[in-house]
mmCIF file of C-alpha atoms and ligand atoms in Angstrom:
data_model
loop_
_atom_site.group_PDB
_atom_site.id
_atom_site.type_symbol
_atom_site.label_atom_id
_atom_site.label_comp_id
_atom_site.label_asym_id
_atom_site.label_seq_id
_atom_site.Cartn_x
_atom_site.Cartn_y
_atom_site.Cartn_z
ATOM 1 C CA UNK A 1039 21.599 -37.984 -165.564
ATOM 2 C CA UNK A 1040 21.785 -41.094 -163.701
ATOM 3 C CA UNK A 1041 24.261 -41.556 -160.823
ATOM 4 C CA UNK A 1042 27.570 -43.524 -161.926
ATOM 5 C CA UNK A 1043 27.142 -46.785 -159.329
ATOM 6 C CA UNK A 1044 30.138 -49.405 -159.314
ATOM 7 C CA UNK A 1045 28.582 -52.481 -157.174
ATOM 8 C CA UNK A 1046 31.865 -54.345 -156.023
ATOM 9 C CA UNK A 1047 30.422 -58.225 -156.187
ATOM 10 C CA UNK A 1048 32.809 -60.976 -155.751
ATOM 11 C CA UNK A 1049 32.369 -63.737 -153.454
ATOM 12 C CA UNK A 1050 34.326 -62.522 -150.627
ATOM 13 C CA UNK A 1051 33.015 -59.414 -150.457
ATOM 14 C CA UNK A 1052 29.918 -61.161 -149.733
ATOM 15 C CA UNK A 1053 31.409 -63.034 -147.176
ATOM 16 C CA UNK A 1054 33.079 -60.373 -145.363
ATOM 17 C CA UNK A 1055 29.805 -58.176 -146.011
ATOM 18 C CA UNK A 1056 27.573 -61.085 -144.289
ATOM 19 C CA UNK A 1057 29.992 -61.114 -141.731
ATOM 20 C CA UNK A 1058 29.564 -57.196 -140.950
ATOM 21 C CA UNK A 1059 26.055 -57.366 -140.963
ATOM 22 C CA UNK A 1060 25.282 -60.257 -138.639
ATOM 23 C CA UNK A 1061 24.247 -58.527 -135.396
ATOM 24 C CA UNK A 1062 26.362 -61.887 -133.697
ATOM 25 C CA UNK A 1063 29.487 -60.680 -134.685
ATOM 26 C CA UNK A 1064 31.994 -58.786 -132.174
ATOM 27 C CA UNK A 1065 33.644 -55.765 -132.775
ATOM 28 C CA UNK A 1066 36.961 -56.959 -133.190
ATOM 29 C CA UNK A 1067 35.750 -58.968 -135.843
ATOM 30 C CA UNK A 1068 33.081 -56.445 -137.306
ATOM 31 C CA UNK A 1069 36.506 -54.117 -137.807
ATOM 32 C CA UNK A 1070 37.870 -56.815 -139.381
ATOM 33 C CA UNK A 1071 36.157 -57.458 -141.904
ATOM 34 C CA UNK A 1072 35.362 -53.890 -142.494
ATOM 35 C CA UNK A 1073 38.899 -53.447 -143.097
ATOM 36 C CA UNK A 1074 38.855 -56.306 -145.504
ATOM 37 C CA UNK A 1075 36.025 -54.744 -147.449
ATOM 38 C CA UNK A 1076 38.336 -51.481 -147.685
ATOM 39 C CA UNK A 1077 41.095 -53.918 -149.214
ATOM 40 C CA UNK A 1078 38.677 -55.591 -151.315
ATOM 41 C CA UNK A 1079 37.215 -52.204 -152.991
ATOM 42 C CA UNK A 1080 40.324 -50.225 -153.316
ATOM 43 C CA UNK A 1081 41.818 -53.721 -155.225
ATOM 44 C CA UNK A 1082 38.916 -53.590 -157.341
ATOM 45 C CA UNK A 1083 39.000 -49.870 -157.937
ATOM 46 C CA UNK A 1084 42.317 -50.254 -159.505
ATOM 47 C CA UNK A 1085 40.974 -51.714 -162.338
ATOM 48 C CA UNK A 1086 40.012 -48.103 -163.633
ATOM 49 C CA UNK A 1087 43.259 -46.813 -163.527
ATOM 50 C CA UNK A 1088 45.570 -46.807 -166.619
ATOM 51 C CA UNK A 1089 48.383 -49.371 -166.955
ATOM 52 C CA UNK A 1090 52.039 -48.847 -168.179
ATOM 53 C CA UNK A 1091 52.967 -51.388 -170.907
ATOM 54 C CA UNK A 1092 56.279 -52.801 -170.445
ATOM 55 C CA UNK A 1093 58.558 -55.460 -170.588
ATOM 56 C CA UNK A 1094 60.377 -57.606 -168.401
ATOM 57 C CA UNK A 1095 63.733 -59.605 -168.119
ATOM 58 C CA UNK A 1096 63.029 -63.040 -165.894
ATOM 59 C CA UNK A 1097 65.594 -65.571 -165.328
ATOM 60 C CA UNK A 1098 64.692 -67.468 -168.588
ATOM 61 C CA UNK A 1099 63.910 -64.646 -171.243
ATOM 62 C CA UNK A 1100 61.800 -61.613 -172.247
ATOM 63 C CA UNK A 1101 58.356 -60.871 -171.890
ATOM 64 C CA UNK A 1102 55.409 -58.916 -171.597
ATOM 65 C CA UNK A 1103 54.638 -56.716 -168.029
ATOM 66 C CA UNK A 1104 52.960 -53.459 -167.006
ATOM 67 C CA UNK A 1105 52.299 -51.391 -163.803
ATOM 68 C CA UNK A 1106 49.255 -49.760 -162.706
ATOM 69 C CA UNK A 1107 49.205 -45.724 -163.432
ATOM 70 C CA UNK A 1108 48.592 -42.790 -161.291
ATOM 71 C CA UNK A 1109 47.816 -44.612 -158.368
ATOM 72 C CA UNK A 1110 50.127 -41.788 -156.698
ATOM 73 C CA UNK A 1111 47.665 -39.534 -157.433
ATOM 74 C CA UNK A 1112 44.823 -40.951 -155.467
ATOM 75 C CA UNK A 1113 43.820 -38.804 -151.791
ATOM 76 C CA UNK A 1114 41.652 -40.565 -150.012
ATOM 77 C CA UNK A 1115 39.175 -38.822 -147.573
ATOM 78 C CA UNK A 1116 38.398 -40.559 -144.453
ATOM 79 C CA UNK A 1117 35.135 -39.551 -142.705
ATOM 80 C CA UNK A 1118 35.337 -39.757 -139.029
ATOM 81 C CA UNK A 1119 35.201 -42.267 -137.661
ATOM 82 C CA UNK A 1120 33.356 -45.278 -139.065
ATOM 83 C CA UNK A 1121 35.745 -44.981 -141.789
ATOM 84 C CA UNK A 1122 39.063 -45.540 -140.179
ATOM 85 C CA UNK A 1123 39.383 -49.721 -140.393
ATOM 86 C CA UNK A 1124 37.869 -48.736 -144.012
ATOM 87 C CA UNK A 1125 40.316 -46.794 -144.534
ATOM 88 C CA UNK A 1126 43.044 -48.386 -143.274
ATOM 89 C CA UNK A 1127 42.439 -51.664 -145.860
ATOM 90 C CA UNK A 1128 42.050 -49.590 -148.538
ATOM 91 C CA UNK A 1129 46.043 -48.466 -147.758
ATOM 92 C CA UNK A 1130 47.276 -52.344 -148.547
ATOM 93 C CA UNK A 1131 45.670 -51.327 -152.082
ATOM 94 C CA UNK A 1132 46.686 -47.631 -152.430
ATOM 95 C CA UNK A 1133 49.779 -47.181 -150.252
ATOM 96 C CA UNK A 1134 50.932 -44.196 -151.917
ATOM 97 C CA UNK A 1135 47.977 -42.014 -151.282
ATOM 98 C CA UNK A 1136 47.673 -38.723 -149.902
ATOM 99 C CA UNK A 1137 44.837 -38.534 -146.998
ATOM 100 C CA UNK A 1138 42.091 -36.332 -145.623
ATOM 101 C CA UNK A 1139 40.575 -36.311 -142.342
ATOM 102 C CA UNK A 1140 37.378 -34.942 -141.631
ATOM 103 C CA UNK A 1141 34.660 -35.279 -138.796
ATOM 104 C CA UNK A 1142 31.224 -34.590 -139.686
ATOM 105 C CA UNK A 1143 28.323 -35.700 -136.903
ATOM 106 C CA UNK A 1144 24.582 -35.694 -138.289
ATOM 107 C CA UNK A 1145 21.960 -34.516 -136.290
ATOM 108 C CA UNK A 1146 18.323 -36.039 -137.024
ATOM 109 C CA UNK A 1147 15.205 -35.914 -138.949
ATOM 110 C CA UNK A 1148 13.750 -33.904 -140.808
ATOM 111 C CA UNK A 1149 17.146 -31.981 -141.667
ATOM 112 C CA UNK A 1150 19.925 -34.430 -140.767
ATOM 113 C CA UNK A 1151 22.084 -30.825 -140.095
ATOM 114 C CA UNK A 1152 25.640 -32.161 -140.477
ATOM 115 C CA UNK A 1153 28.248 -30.288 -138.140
ATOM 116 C CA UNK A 1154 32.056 -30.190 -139.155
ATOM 117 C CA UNK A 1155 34.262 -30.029 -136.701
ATOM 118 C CA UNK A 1156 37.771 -30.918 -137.636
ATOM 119 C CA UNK A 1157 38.986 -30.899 -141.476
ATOM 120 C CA UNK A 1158 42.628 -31.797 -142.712
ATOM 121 C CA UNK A 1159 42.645 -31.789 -146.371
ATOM 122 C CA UNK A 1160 45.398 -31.905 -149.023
ATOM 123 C CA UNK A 1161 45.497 -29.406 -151.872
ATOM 124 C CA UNK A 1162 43.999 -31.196 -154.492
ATOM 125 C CA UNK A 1163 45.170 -31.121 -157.945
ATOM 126 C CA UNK A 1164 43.665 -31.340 -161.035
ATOM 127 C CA UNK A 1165 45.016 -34.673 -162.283
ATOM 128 C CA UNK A 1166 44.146 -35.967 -158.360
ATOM 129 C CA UNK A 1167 41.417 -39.125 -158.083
ATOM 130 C CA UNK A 1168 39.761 -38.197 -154.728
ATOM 131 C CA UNK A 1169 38.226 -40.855 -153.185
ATOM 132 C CA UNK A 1170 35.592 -39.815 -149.969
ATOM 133 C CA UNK A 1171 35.560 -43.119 -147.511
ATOM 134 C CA UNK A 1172 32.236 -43.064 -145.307
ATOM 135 C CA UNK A 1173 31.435 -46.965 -144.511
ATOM 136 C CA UNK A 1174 27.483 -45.766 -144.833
ATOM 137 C CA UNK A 1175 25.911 -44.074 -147.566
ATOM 138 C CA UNK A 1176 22.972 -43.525 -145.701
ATOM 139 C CA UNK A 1177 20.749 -40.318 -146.480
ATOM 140 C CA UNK A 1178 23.275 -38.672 -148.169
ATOM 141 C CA UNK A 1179 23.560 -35.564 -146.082
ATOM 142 C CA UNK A 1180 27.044 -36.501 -144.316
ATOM 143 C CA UNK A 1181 28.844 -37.098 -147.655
ATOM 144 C CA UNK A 1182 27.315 -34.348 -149.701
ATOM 145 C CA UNK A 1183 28.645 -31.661 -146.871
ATOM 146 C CA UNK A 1184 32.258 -33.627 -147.068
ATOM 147 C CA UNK A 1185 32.279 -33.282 -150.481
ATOM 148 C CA UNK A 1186 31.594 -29.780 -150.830
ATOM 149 C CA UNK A 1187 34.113 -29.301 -148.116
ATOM 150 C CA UNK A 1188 36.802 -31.086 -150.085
ATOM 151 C CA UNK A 1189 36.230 -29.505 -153.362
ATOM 152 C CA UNK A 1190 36.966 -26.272 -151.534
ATOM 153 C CA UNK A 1191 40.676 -27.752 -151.434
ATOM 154 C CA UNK A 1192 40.720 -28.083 -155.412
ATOM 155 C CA UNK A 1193 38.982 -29.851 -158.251
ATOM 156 C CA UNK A 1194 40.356 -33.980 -158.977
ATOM 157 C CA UNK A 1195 40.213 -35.129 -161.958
ATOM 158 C CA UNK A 1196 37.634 -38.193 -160.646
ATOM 159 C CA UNK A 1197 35.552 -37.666 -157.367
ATOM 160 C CA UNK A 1198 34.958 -41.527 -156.238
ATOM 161 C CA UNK A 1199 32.752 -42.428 -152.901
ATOM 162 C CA UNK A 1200 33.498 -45.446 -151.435
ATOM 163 C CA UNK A 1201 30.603 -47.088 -149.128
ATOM 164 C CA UNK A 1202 30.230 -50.388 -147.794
ATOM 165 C CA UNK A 1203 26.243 -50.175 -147.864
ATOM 166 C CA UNK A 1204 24.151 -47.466 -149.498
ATOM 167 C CA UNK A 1205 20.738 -46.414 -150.367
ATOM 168 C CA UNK A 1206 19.415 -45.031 -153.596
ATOM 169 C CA UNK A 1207 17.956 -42.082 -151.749
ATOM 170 C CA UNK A 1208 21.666 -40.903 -150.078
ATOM 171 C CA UNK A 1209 23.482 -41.986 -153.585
ATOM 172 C CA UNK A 1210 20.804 -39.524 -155.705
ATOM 173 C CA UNK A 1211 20.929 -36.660 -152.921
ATOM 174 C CA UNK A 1212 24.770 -36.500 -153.405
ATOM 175 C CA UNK A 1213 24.835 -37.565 -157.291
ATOM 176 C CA UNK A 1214 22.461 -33.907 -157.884
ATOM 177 C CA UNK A 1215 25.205 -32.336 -156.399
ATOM 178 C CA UNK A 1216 27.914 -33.934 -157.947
ATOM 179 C CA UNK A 1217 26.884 -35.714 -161.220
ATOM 180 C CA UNK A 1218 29.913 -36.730 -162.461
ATOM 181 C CA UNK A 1219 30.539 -38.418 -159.500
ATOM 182 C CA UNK A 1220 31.613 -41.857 -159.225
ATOM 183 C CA UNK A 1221 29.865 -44.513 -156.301
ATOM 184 C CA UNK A 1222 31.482 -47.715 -155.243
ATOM 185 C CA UNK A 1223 29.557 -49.749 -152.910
ATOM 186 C CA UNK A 1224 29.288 -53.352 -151.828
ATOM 187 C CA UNK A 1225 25.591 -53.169 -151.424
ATOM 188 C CA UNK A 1226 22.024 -50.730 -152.111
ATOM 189 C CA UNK A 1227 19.808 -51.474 -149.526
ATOM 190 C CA UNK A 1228 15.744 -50.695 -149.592
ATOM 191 C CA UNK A 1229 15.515 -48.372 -147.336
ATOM 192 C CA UNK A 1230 16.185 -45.662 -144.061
ATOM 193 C CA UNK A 1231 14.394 -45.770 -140.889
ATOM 194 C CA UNK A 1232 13.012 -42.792 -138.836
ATOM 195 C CA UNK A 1233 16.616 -41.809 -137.819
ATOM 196 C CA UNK A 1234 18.101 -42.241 -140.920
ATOM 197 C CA UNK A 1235 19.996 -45.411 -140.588
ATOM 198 C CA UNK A 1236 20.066 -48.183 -143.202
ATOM 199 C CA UNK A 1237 17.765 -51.064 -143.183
ATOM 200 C CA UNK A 1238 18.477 -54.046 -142.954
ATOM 201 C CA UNK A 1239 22.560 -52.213 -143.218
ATOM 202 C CA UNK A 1240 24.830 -53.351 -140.621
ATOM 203 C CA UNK A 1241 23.377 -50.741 -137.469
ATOM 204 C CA UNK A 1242 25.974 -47.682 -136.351
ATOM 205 C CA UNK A 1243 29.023 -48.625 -138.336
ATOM 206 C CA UNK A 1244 31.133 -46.592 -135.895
ATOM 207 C CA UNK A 1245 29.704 -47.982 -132.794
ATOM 208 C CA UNK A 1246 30.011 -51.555 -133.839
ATOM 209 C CA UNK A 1247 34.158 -50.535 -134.203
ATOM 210 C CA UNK A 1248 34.259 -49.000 -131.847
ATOM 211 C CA UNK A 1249 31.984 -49.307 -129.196
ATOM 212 C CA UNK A 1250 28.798 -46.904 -128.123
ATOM 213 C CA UNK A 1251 29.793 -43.448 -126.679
ATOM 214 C CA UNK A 1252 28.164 -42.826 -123.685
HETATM 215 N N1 LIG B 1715 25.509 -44.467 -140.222
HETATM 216 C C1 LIG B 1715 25.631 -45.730 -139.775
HETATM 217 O O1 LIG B 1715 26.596 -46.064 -139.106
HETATM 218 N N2 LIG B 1715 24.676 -46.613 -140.083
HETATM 219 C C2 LIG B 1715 23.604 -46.288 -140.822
HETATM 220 O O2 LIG B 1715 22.765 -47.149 -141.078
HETATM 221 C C3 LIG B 1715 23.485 -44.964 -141.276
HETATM 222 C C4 LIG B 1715 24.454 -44.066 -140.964
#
């Protein structure tokens, strides 16, 4: 089966994407429009959602309205800690969503061994749209363990991924897994280096937020 892949294109995504990857840019900036790329995706997510048909009373007479659906049912799972400006813009699109928090480091080739170390999760329900927010799609071994950590908390209705920049490698490692799966992503890029990071990408998503750990 081949994996479910949403590309979100629109011309400022592009801009705010061109923005992240330009080594030039600072990281109060780089959060920036990371955040704005959360914004972006969740607004264009909501698309999917089912609408309520109504009708509406303005000053001058009657007509047609609606309002978006279940978006009270959406948890969204934020991977520590690239995802947290993500995250946070995806909030101005989804502000009544439930949240997970979970921390999972990768260690390198030829494994990538992912280590969890903290893990908040809702219960999820069954008419829940869970959507796991990791800024990188990179090898796939980060969000695969997440996921299988979340489902552990329940079984949604829709399991979404939101990246900012992903490879077809990390998105068909996951989708084997998972393949009903849903990926939203700004961007597949050609390829992974030696260490597993995206190329051309952006570089460490959480360093460039946040600043290198010593
Ligand atoms: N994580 C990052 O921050 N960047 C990559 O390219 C891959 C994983």
């Amino acid at each position: 089966m081949k994996p479910r892949v949403t590309i979100v294109s629109h011309p400022m995504v592009t801009e705010q994407l061109t923005l992240a990857r330009d080594k030039r840019t600072n990281q109060v900036a780089f959060r920036k429009a990371i955040y704005r790329l959360g914004r972006l995706m969740a607004y264009e997510f909501l698309r999917t959602l089912d609408t309520e048909a109504s009708t509406v009373e303005t000053p001058l007479g009657r007509t047609s309205g609606g309002k978006v659906k279940g978006d009270d049912k959406i948890v969204i799972v934020l991977v520590l800690r690239a995802a947290i400006p993500f995250v946070e813009g995806m909030y101005k699109n989804f502000p009544m969503a439930r949240a997970g928090v979970i921390s999972a480091w990768r260690g390198g080739p030829p494994d990538f061994p992912i280590e969890v170390t903290y893990a908040k999760i809702p219960r999820i329900m069954k008419d829940d749209v869970v959507v796991i927010a990791d800024p990188m799609l990179a090898t796939g071994h980060t969000l695969l363990e997440v996921a299988k950590r979340v489902m552990e908390h329940g079984r949604p209705k829709r399991l979404a991924f939101f990246s900012v920049i992903s490879t077809m490698t990390g998105i068909s490692y996951v989708a084997k897994a998972f393949p009903r799966a849903e990926f939203y992503t700004c961007a597949i890029d050609p390829g992974l280096d030696e260490r597993g990071y995206i190329v051309p990408g952006l570089g460490d998503a959480g360093d460039r937020s946040f600043g290198t750990p010593r």
